[in-house]
Amino acid sequence: MIYEINQERLLKTLQELIETPSVVGYYPCIHQLLEELVEPYGLTVDYDRRHTAYVKISGQNPEKTVCLGAHFDTIGMVVRSIEENGWLSVRNLGGLNFHSLEGENVLVHTRFNGDYTGMVICKSHSVHVFDDARELERDFPNMKILIDEDVHDKTSVEALGIRPGDLISVDPKFVLTDTGYIKSRHIDDKASAAVLIECIRILVENGLQPKNNIWFAFPIYEEIGLGGAYVPDEVEEYLALDIGLIGHEQSGDEKKVSISGADRIAPYDWDLTSRLIELAEENDIDYVTDIYYRYGSDATAALNGGNNIVPATIGMGTMNSHGYERTHIDGIVETLKLSMAYIMDSK
Ligand SMILES: [Zn+2]
């Protein structure tokens, strides 16, 4: 390998990304962090009108541009209404599972009055009080947000500046264990974003110039299927980095990188996916091939959006996806190695 991997720095970046709220469509804080992370490397961030962030590294061949994407957005909620007792009624942003959210802390991002903390509760919130506390279905009509302020009616919540349309991030609860496991709500897809930021640092630090222009893209609408739906014309290939799946009939593993042959929308590009497998073999990268059942990526969102691109997807195996997720540093490092192999090999 022509570069060193700084695992400590990679994990620090991962924690910073995870602890910066960026629920679907809420980009101000995460964009500021990205700018701070790449600025020391003499790089700036460009944005398109839908707030996908791009960091661009020019290649020896200015004629061809390939893109690696990792979405910044995380699943979360949006305020639907304020109820008479001061609780917030919400709708989902992305594939939430309320069973995993009950009792979690949240941040309500208001438009003009800053953030408020709160928690996710079930209407029948106490086994001491409600006969149906265990049985009541954990879904929208029954799940509310309790704001951590002295507010007990609609008017007092409105007076805080909270209103329908405010976005809600869930506490990510980042934990790094001595055994190298990372637990957090937002491994998806902050682990991939950390990988791309580390690729950027490796390229700059080692004076590596890829053959083609490399654009690192960070969409903010992936979890609702719109992330990569727009891709600039210059981009010929779109390699999406997103979590690999673990479970029944999946081959994913927290210590490996998954190369996906297809997702619920479409097979990924035959040649590009085959090339990624060859690169994994040539570079002794611990990988599996897989397909994803209930899953779409930025690469298939790009296809769906009518873009003229070659799509593929890779990512670290992740347990408990869209719940309190877990992966391992080894899976993140294998994903980094395959990303770098692709960047330096692109034909
Ligand atoms: Zn994802």
mmCIF file of C-alpha atoms and ligand atoms in Angstrom:
data_model
loop_
_atom_site.group_PDB
_atom_site.id
_atom_site.type_symbol
_atom_site.label_atom_id
_atom_site.label_comp_id
_atom_site.label_asym_id
_atom_site.label_seq_id
_atom_site.Cartn_x
_atom_site.Cartn_y
_atom_site.Cartn_z
ATOM 1 C CA MET A 1 0.000 0.000 0.000
ATOM 2 C CA ILE A 2 1.273 3.449 -0.865
ATOM 3 C CA TYR A 3 -0.335 5.136 2.116
ATOM 4 C CA GLU A 4 -0.910 4.656 5.831
ATOM 5 C CA ILE A 5 -4.345 4.472 7.425
ATOM 6 C CA ASN A 6 -4.706 6.618 10.550
ATOM 7 C CA GLN A 7 -7.413 4.711 12.420
ATOM 8 C CA GLU A 8 -7.432 7.086 15.365
ATOM 9 C CA ARG A 9 -8.119 10.055 13.115
ATOM 10 C CA LEU A 10 -10.723 8.101 11.161
ATOM 11 C CA LEU A 11 -12.613 7.243 14.358
ATOM 12 C CA LYS A 12 -12.382 10.823 15.649
ATOM 13 C CA THR A 13 -13.871 12.086 12.392
ATOM 14 C CA LEU A 14 -16.581 9.439 12.581
ATOM 15 C CA GLN A 15 -17.534 10.567 16.085
ATOM 16 C CA GLU A 16 -17.598 14.227 15.027
ATOM 17 C CA LEU A 17 -19.804 13.446 12.027
ATOM 18 C CA ILE A 18 -22.143 11.248 14.076
ATOM 19 C CA GLU A 19 -22.520 13.845 16.819
ATOM 20 C CA THR A 20 -23.390 16.606 14.353
ATOM 21 C CA PRO A 21 -27.156 16.525 13.697
ATOM 22 C CA SER A 22 -28.145 16.134 10.046
ATOM 23 C CA VAL A 23 -31.597 14.605 9.848
ATOM 24 C CA VAL A 24 -32.950 14.443 6.266
ATOM 25 C CA GLY A 25 -32.935 17.962 4.795
ATOM 26 C CA TYR A 26 -31.140 19.597 7.765
ATOM 27 C CA TYR A 27 -27.742 20.585 6.410
ATOM 28 C CA PRO A 28 -26.441 23.739 8.194
ATOM 29 C CA CYS A 29 -24.354 22.072 10.935
ATOM 30 C CA ILE A 30 -22.956 19.177 8.914
ATOM 31 C CA HIS A 31 -21.920 21.456 6.039
ATOM 32 C CA GLN A 32 -20.028 23.668 8.430
ATOM 33 C CA LEU A 33 -18.246 20.609 9.866
ATOM 34 C CA LEU A 34 -17.291 19.338 6.388
ATOM 35 C CA GLU A 35 -15.807 22.719 5.519
ATOM 36 C CA GLU A 36 -13.790 22.689 8.752
ATOM 37 C CA LEU A 37 -12.556 19.144 8.083
ATOM 38 C CA VAL A 38 -11.268 19.733 4.533
ATOM 39 C CA GLU A 39 -10.063 23.328 4.899
ATOM 40 C CA PRO A 40 -6.684 22.284 6.457
ATOM 41 C CA TYR A 41 -6.045 20.299 3.252
ATOM 42 C CA GLY A 42 -6.449 23.387 1.080
ATOM 43 C CA LEU A 43 -9.835 22.250 -0.209
ATOM 44 C CA THR A 44 -13.168 23.994 -0.433
ATOM 45 C CA VAL A 45 -16.690 22.608 -0.613
ATOM 46 C CA ASP A 46 -19.099 23.230 -3.512
ATOM 47 C CA TYR A 47 -22.848 22.818 -3.264
ATOM 48 C CA ASP A 48 -25.562 22.238 -5.801
ATOM 49 C CA ARG A 49 -29.020 23.754 -5.390
ATOM 50 C CA ARG A 50 -30.305 20.729 -3.505
ATOM 51 C CA HIS A 51 -27.505 21.025 -0.966
ATOM 52 C CA THR A 52 -25.423 18.046 -1.969
ATOM 53 C CA ALA A 53 -21.895 18.957 -0.886
ATOM 54 C CA TYR A 54 -18.954 18.194 -3.210
ATOM 55 C CA VAL A 55 -15.216 18.070 -2.554
ATOM 56 C CA LYS A 56 -13.354 17.841 -5.848
ATOM 57 C CA ILE A 57 -9.857 16.522 -6.522
ATOM 58 C CA SER A 58 -8.595 16.917 -10.052
ATOM 59 C CA GLY A 59 -7.100 13.990 -11.928
ATOM 60 C CA GLN A 60 -4.333 13.676 -14.476
ATOM 61 C CA ASN A 61 -7.009 13.284 -17.118
ATOM 62 C CA PRO A 62 -9.338 16.291 -16.893
ATOM 63 C CA GLU A 63 -11.748 14.672 -19.374
ATOM 64 C CA LYS A 64 -13.242 12.083 -17.038
ATOM 65 C CA THR A 65 -14.951 12.539 -13.654
ATOM 66 C CA VAL A 66 -16.027 9.785 -11.293
ATOM 67 C CA CYS A 67 -17.954 10.275 -8.072
ATOM 68 C CA LEU A 68 -17.890 8.583 -4.673
ATOM 69 C CA GLY A 69 -20.956 9.403 -2.604
ATOM 70 C CA ALA A 70 -21.851 9.014 1.078
ATOM 71 C CA HIS A 71 -25.058 10.560 2.348
ATOM 72 C CA PHE A 72 -24.955 12.926 5.294
ATOM 73 C CA ASP A 73 -28.642 12.662 6.151
ATOM 74 C CA THR A 74 -29.949 10.396 8.871
ATOM 75 C CA ILE A 75 -33.429 9.059 9.496
ATOM 76 C CA GLY A 76 -35.516 11.196 11.839
ATOM 77 C CA MET A 77 -38.809 13.046 12.074
ATOM 78 C CA VAL A 78 -40.641 16.232 11.166
ATOM 79 C CA VAL A 79 -43.187 18.030 13.358
ATOM 80 C CA ARG A 80 -46.682 17.455 12.035
ATOM 81 C CA SER A 81 -48.717 19.308 14.644
ATOM 82 C CA ILE A 82 -48.704 20.499 18.241
ATOM 83 C CA GLU A 83 -51.338 18.736 20.320
ATOM 84 C CA GLU A 84 -53.537 20.449 22.904
ATOM 85 C CA ASN A 85 -51.511 18.945 25.789
ATOM 86 C CA GLY A 86 -48.223 20.252 24.352
ATOM 87 C CA TRP A 87 -46.970 16.972 22.876
ATOM 88 C CA LEU A 88 -45.682 16.989 19.306
ATOM 89 C CA SER A 89 -47.224 14.756 16.696
ATOM 90 C CA VAL A 90 -44.660 13.752 14.034
ATOM 91 C CA ARG A 91 -44.146 12.091 10.663
ATOM 92 C CA ASN A 92 -41.125 10.028 9.690
ATOM 93 C CA LEU A 93 -38.238 11.069 7.507
ATOM 94 C CA GLY A 94 -36.910 7.774 6.151
ATOM 95 C CA GLY A 95 -37.412 4.216 7.335
ATOM 96 C CA LEU A 96 -37.935 4.709 11.071
ATOM 97 C CA ASN A 97 -38.778 1.918 13.479
ATOM 98 C CA PHE A 98 -40.541 3.376 16.523
ATOM 99 C CA HIS A 99 -39.870 0.231 18.541
ATOM 100 C CA SER A 100 -36.234 1.266 18.641
ATOM 101 C CA LEU A 101 -36.974 4.964 19.242
ATOM 102 C CA GLU A 102 -39.179 4.843 22.335
ATOM 103 C CA GLY A 103 -37.529 6.699 25.204
ATOM 104 C CA GLU A 104 -34.810 8.202 23.000
ATOM 105 C CA ASN A 105 -33.678 11.785 23.339
ATOM 106 C CA VAL A 106 -34.210 14.101 20.384
ATOM 107 C CA LEU A 107 -33.361 17.603 19.226
ATOM 108 C CA VAL A 108 -36.120 19.710 17.700
ATOM 109 C CA HIS A 109 -34.556 22.161 15.226
ATOM 110 C CA THR A 110 -36.742 25.283 15.082
ATOM 111 C CA ARG A 111 -36.343 27.747 12.242
ATOM 112 C CA PHE A 112 -35.690 30.855 14.311
ATOM 113 C CA ASN A 113 -35.380 29.887 17.993
ATOM 114 C CA GLY A 114 -32.563 27.318 18.066
ATOM 115 C CA ASP A 115 -32.881 23.714 19.239
ATOM 116 C CA TYR A 116 -34.939 22.169 22.041
ATOM 117 C CA THR A 117 -34.349 18.782 23.624
ATOM 118 C CA GLY A 118 -37.129 16.290 24.091
ATOM 119 C CA MET A 119 -37.845 12.573 24.095
ATOM 120 C CA VAL A 120 -39.875 10.038 22.177
ATOM 121 C CA ILE A 121 -42.775 8.654 24.214
ATOM 122 C CA CYS A 122 -45.678 6.330 23.640
ATOM 123 C CA LYS A 123 -49.130 7.765 24.462
ATOM 124 C CA SER A 124 -49.433 4.931 26.986
ATOM 125 C CA HIS A 125 -46.054 5.736 28.428
ATOM 126 C CA SER A 126 -46.046 4.023 31.807
ATOM 127 C CA VAL A 127 -46.759 0.427 32.826
ATOM 128 C CA HIS A 128 -47.867 1.804 36.196
ATOM 129 C CA VAL A 129 -50.653 3.818 34.658
ATOM 130 C CA PHE A 130 -51.839 2.356 31.364
ATOM 131 C CA ASP A 131 -53.283 -1.123 30.863
ATOM 132 C CA ASP A 132 -52.056 -1.168 27.249
ATOM 133 C CA ALA A 133 -48.527 0.205 27.867
ATOM 134 C CA ARG A 134 -47.007 -3.009 26.487
ATOM 135 C CA GLU A 135 -49.499 -3.754 23.732
ATOM 136 C CA LEU A 136 -50.209 -0.355 22.157
ATOM 137 C CA GLU A 137 -48.811 -0.337 18.637
ATOM 138 C CA ARG A 138 -45.603 1.661 18.363
ATOM 139 C CA ASP A 139 -46.519 3.723 15.306
ATOM 140 C CA PHE A 140 -47.331 7.310 14.376
ATOM 141 C CA PRO A 141 -50.741 7.782 15.983
ATOM 142 C CA ASN A 142 -49.385 6.578 19.312
ATOM 143 C CA MET A 143 -45.852 7.997 19.423
ATOM 144 C CA LYS A 144 -45.238 11.606 20.472
ATOM 145 C CA ILE A 145 -42.442 14.014 21.352
ATOM 146 C CA LEU A 146 -42.330 15.360 24.896
ATOM 147 C CA ILE A 147 -40.431 18.674 25.019
ATOM 148 C CA ASP A 148 -38.087 19.206 28.010
ATOM 149 C CA GLU A 149 -39.603 22.584 28.889
ATOM 150 C CA ASP A 150 -42.386 23.628 31.260
ATOM 151 C CA VAL A 151 -45.023 23.452 28.558
ATOM 152 C CA HIS A 152 -48.360 21.740 29.059
ATOM 153 C CA ASP A 153 -50.490 23.163 26.290
ATOM 154 C CA LYS A 154 -50.298 24.059 22.626
ATOM 155 C CA THR A 155 -49.931 27.820 23.156
ATOM 156 C CA SER A 156 -46.876 27.522 25.373
ATOM 157 C CA VAL A 157 -45.156 25.200 22.861
ATOM 158 C CA GLU A 158 -45.898 27.641 20.054
ATOM 159 C CA ALA A 159 -44.400 30.395 22.225
ATOM 160 C CA LEU A 160 -41.076 28.492 22.148
ATOM 161 C CA GLY A 161 -41.013 28.978 18.396
ATOM 162 C CA ILE A 162 -41.761 25.327 17.629
ATOM 163 C CA ARG A 163 -44.010 24.866 14.603
ATOM 164 C CA PRO A 164 -45.098 22.251 12.072
ATOM 165 C CA GLY A 165 -42.283 21.573 9.611
ATOM 166 C CA ASP A 166 -39.511 21.759 12.212
ATOM 167 C CA LEU A 167 -37.067 18.886 11.818
ATOM 168 C CA ILE A 168 -36.164 16.409 14.572
ATOM 169 C CA SER A 169 -32.817 14.611 15.007
ATOM 170 C CA VAL A 170 -32.416 11.582 17.265
ATOM 171 C CA ASP A 171 -29.614 11.303 19.834
ATOM 172 C CA PRO A 172 -26.899 9.258 18.057
ATOM 173 C CA LYS A 173 -25.395 7.739 21.256
ATOM 174 C CA PHE A 174 -21.879 7.150 19.910
ATOM 175 C CA VAL A 175 -19.957 4.381 21.678
ATOM 176 C CA LEU A 176 -16.522 2.977 20.740
ATOM 177 C CA THR A 177 -15.670 -0.253 22.551
ATOM 178 C CA ASP A 178 -12.206 -1.563 23.454
ATOM 179 C CA THR A 179 -12.871 -4.370 20.997
ATOM 180 C CA GLY A 180 -13.219 -1.989 18.048
ATOM 181 C CA TYR A 181 -16.995 -1.989 17.717
ATOM 182 C CA ILE A 182 -18.753 1.302 17.034
ATOM 183 C CA LYS A 183 -22.344 1.648 18.180
ATOM 184 C CA SER A 184 -24.514 4.567 17.175
ATOM 185 C CA ARG A 185 -27.805 5.418 15.532
ATOM 186 C CA HIS A 186 -26.120 6.867 12.503
ATOM 187 C CA ILE A 187 -23.460 4.438 11.320
ATOM 188 C CA ASP A 188 -25.700 4.785 8.233
ATOM 189 C CA ASP A 189 -24.150 6.670 6.573
ATOM 190 C CA LYS A 190 -21.690 8.665 8.676
ATOM 191 C CA ALA A 191 -19.247 5.738 8.657
ATOM 192 C CA SER A 192 -19.070 6.061 4.866
ATOM 193 C CA ALA A 193 -18.735 9.844 5.070
ATOM 194 C CA ALA A 194 -15.799 9.354 7.464
ATOM 195 C CA VAL A 195 -14.238 6.955 4.952
ATOM 196 C CA LEU A 196 -14.510 9.514 2.136
ATOM 197 C CA ILE A 197 -13.047 12.303 4.272
ATOM 198 C CA GLU A 198 -10.125 10.019 5.144
ATOM 199 C CA CYS A 199 -9.655 9.250 1.402
ATOM 200 C CA ILE A 200 -9.452 13.003 0.765
ATOM 201 C CA ARG A 201 -6.783 13.406 3.461
ATOM 202 C CA ILE A 202 -4.786 10.419 2.180
ATOM 203 C CA LEU A 203 -4.782 11.768 -1.381
ATOM 204 C CA VAL A 204 -3.639 15.239 -0.326
ATOM 205 C CA GLU A 205 -1.110 14.139 2.305
ATOM 206 C CA ASN A 206 0.574 11.641 0.020
ATOM 207 C CA GLY A 207 0.473 13.864 -3.051
ATOM 208 C CA LEU A 208 -1.495 11.167 -4.897
ATOM 209 C CA GLN A 209 -3.153 12.355 -8.077
ATOM 210 C CA PRO A 210 -5.798 9.970 -9.398
ATOM 211 C CA LYS A 211 -6.028 9.377 -13.131
ATOM 212 C CA ASN A 212 -9.501 10.900 -13.340
ATOM 213 C CA ASN A 213 -11.183 13.750 -11.510
ATOM 214 C CA ILE A 214 -12.634 12.439 -8.264
ATOM 215 C CA TRP A 215 -15.697 14.128 -6.817
ATOM 216 C CA PHE A 216 -16.678 13.244 -3.277
ATOM 217 C CA ALA A 217 -20.422 13.838 -2.918
ATOM 218 C CA PHE A 218 -22.431 14.125 0.300
ATOM 219 C CA PRO A 219 -26.194 14.229 -0.398
ATOM 220 C CA ILE A 220 -28.703 15.224 2.299
ATOM 221 C CA TYR A 221 -31.889 13.527 0.992
ATOM 222 C CA GLU A 222 -30.875 9.856 0.611
ATOM 223 C CA GLU A 223 -33.085 8.357 3.285
ATOM 224 C CA ILE A 224 -36.184 9.470 1.394
ATOM 225 C CA GLY A 225 -34.822 8.172 -1.922
ATOM 226 C CA LEU A 226 -33.765 11.502 -3.434
ATOM 227 C CA GLY A 227 -30.091 11.690 -2.468
ATOM 228 C CA GLY A 228 -28.283 10.944 -5.704
ATOM 229 C CA ALA A 229 -31.354 11.630 -7.858
ATOM 230 C CA TYR A 230 -29.456 14.553 -9.383
ATOM 231 C CA VAL A 231 -25.884 14.007 -10.512
ATOM 232 C CA PRO A 232 -23.923 16.697 -12.365
ATOM 233 C CA ASP A 233 -23.427 15.959 -16.085
ATOM 234 C CA GLU A 234 -19.655 15.619 -15.732
ATOM 235 C CA VAL A 235 -19.957 12.487 -13.585
ATOM 236 C CA GLU A 236 -19.607 9.194 -15.495
ATOM 237 C CA GLU A 237 -19.475 6.688 -12.616
ATOM 238 C CA TYR A 238 -21.203 6.863 -9.225
ATOM 239 C CA LEU A 239 -19.813 4.632 -6.491
ATOM 240 C CA ALA A 240 -22.170 4.935 -3.519
ATOM 241 C CA LEU A 241 -20.760 4.079 -0.101
ATOM 242 C CA ASP A 242 -23.529 2.908 2.168
ATOM 243 C CA ILE A 243 -24.002 0.295 4.872
ATOM 244 C CA GLY A 244 -23.875 -3.413 4.040
ATOM 245 C CA LEU A 245 -26.696 -5.535 5.413
ATOM 246 C CA ILE A 246 -26.487 -8.383 7.925
ATOM 247 C CA GLY A 247 -29.125 -11.015 8.574
ATOM 248 C CA HIS A 248 -31.161 -13.725 6.904
ATOM 249 C CA GLU A 249 -29.762 -14.484 3.427
ATOM 250 C CA GLN A 250 -27.306 -11.563 3.638
ATOM 251 C CA SER A 251 -23.562 -12.177 3.430
ATOM 252 C CA GLY A 252 -22.570 -8.978 5.249
ATOM 253 C CA ASP A 253 -20.204 -8.961 8.216
ATOM 254 C CA GLU A 254 -19.222 -6.080 10.494
ATOM 255 C CA LYS A 255 -15.540 -6.718 9.783
ATOM 256 C CA LYS A 256 -15.888 -6.821 5.990
ATOM 257 C CA VAL A 257 -16.855 -4.616 3.089
ATOM 258 C CA SER A 258 -19.940 -5.688 1.155
ATOM 259 C CA ILE A 259 -19.949 -5.269 -2.629
ATOM 260 C CA SER A 260 -23.567 -5.186 -3.703
ATOM 261 C CA GLY A 261 -24.692 -6.776 -6.960
ATOM 262 C CA ALA A 262 -28.218 -5.353 -6.767
ATOM 263 C CA ASP A 263 -30.725 -3.628 -4.518
ATOM 264 C CA ARG A 264 -34.507 -3.447 -4.486
ATOM 265 C CA ILE A 265 -34.499 -1.120 -7.485
ATOM 266 C CA ALA A 266 -31.945 -2.532 -9.924
ATOM 267 C CA PRO A 267 -28.775 -4.566 -10.418
ATOM 268 C CA TYR A 268 -25.654 -2.449 -10.191
ATOM 269 C CA ASP A 269 -23.385 -2.054 -13.217
ATOM 270 C CA TRP A 270 -21.941 -5.415 -14.296
ATOM 271 C CA ASP A 271 -18.461 -4.232 -15.312
ATOM 272 C CA LEU A 272 -17.918 -1.759 -12.484
ATOM 273 C CA THR A 273 -19.077 -4.246 -9.842
ATOM 274 C CA SER A 274 -16.832 -6.950 -11.364
ATOM 275 C CA ARG A 275 -13.929 -4.502 -11.293
ATOM 276 C CA LEU A 276 -14.553 -3.744 -7.603
ATOM 277 C CA ILE A 277 -14.430 -7.496 -6.863
ATOM 278 C CA GLU A 278 -11.140 -7.789 -8.792
ATOM 279 C CA LEU A 279 -9.717 -4.814 -6.900
ATOM 280 C CA ALA A 280 -10.708 -6.413 -3.594
ATOM 281 C CA GLU A 281 -8.965 -9.646 -4.612
ATOM 282 C CA GLU A 282 -5.813 -7.896 -5.862
ATOM 283 C CA ASN A 283 -5.501 -5.788 -2.700
ATOM 284 C CA ASP A 284 -6.274 -8.535 -0.131
ATOM 285 C CA ILE A 285 -9.388 -6.729 0.997
ATOM 286 C CA ASP A 286 -11.789 -8.714 3.185
ATOM 287 C CA TYR A 287 -15.054 -8.518 1.235
ATOM 288 C CA VAL A 288 -18.322 -10.285 0.477
ATOM 289 C CA THR A 289 -20.706 -9.957 -2.443
ATOM 290 C CA ASP A 290 -24.356 -9.513 -1.646
ATOM 291 C CA ILE A 291 -27.685 -8.138 -2.782
ATOM 292 C CA TYR A 292 -29.996 -5.914 -0.770
ATOM 293 C CA TYR A 293 -33.676 -6.671 -0.423
ATOM 294 C CA ARG A 294 -35.402 -3.644 1.163
ATOM 295 C CA TYR A 295 -32.753 -1.080 0.293
ATOM 296 C CA GLY A 296 -31.901 1.570 -2.259
ATOM 297 C CA SER A 297 -28.704 3.626 -2.439
ATOM 298 C CA ASP A 298 -27.657 6.957 -3.885
ATOM 299 C CA ALA A 299 -26.413 5.043 -6.920
ATOM 300 C CA THR A 300 -29.843 3.623 -7.711
ATOM 301 C CA ALA A 301 -31.460 6.966 -6.802
ATOM 302 C CA ALA A 302 -29.160 8.382 -9.492
ATOM 303 C CA LEU A 303 -30.410 5.797 -12.002
ATOM 304 C CA ASN A 304 -33.991 6.473 -10.975
ATOM 305 C CA GLY A 305 -33.389 10.173 -11.507
ATOM 306 C CA GLY A 306 -32.530 9.537 -15.161
ATOM 307 C CA ASN A 307 -28.825 10.282 -14.844
ATOM 308 C CA ASN A 308 -26.462 8.867 -17.461
ATOM 309 C CA ILE A 309 -24.143 7.159 -14.965
ATOM 310 C CA VAL A 310 -22.532 3.803 -14.194
ATOM 311 C CA PRO A 311 -23.674 2.799 -10.658
ATOM 312 C CA ALA A 312 -22.159 0.590 -7.956
ATOM 313 C CA THR A 313 -22.380 0.308 -4.155
ATOM 314 C CA ILE A 314 -20.007 -0.835 -1.407
ATOM 315 C CA GLY A 315 -20.078 -0.498 2.385
ATOM 316 C CA MET A 316 -19.239 -1.827 5.834
ATOM 317 C CA GLY A 317 -21.464 -4.584 7.237
ATOM 318 C CA THR A 318 -23.810 -3.017 9.816
ATOM 319 C CA MET A 319 -25.937 -4.769 12.430
ATOM 320 C CA ASN A 320 -29.364 -3.600 13.507
ATOM 321 C CA SER A 321 -29.700 -1.150 10.608
ATOM 322 C CA HIS A 322 -32.045 1.828 11.072
ATOM 323 C CA GLY A 323 -32.089 1.009 14.786
ATOM 324 C CA TYR A 324 -29.231 1.442 17.238
ATOM 325 C CA GLU A 325 -26.603 0.295 14.748
ATOM 326 C CA ARG A 326 -23.249 -1.398 15.180
ATOM 327 C CA THR A 327 -20.237 -2.001 12.970
ATOM 328 C CA HIS A 328 -16.532 -2.654 13.504
ATOM 329 C CA ILE A 329 -13.464 -0.577 12.691
ATOM 330 C CA ASP A 330 -12.241 -3.447 10.477
ATOM 331 C CA GLY A 331 -15.293 -3.151 8.210
ATOM 332 C CA ILE A 332 -14.734 0.608 7.939
ATOM 333 C CA VAL A 333 -11.034 0.122 7.116
ATOM 334 C CA GLU A 334 -11.803 -2.524 4.446
ATOM 335 C CA THR A 335 -14.287 -0.070 2.890
ATOM 336 C CA LEU A 336 -11.600 2.630 2.943
ATOM 337 C CA LYS A 337 -9.079 0.312 1.270
ATOM 338 C CA LEU A 338 -11.519 -0.601 -1.493
ATOM 339 C CA SER A 339 -12.456 3.058 -2.018
ATOM 340 C CA MET A 340 -8.785 4.011 -2.347
ATOM 341 C CA ALA A 341 -8.154 1.093 -4.732
ATOM 342 C CA TYR A 342 -11.035 2.316 -6.894
ATOM 343 C CA ILE A 343 -9.853 5.924 -6.770
ATOM 344 C CA MET A 344 -6.298 5.054 -7.815
ATOM 345 C CA ASP A 345 -7.332 2.451 -10.415
ATOM 346 C CA SER A 346 -10.200 4.208 -12.197
ATOM 347 C CA LYS A 347 -9.664 3.658 -15.896
HETATM 348 ZN ZN ZN B 1 -27.681 4.825 4.084
#
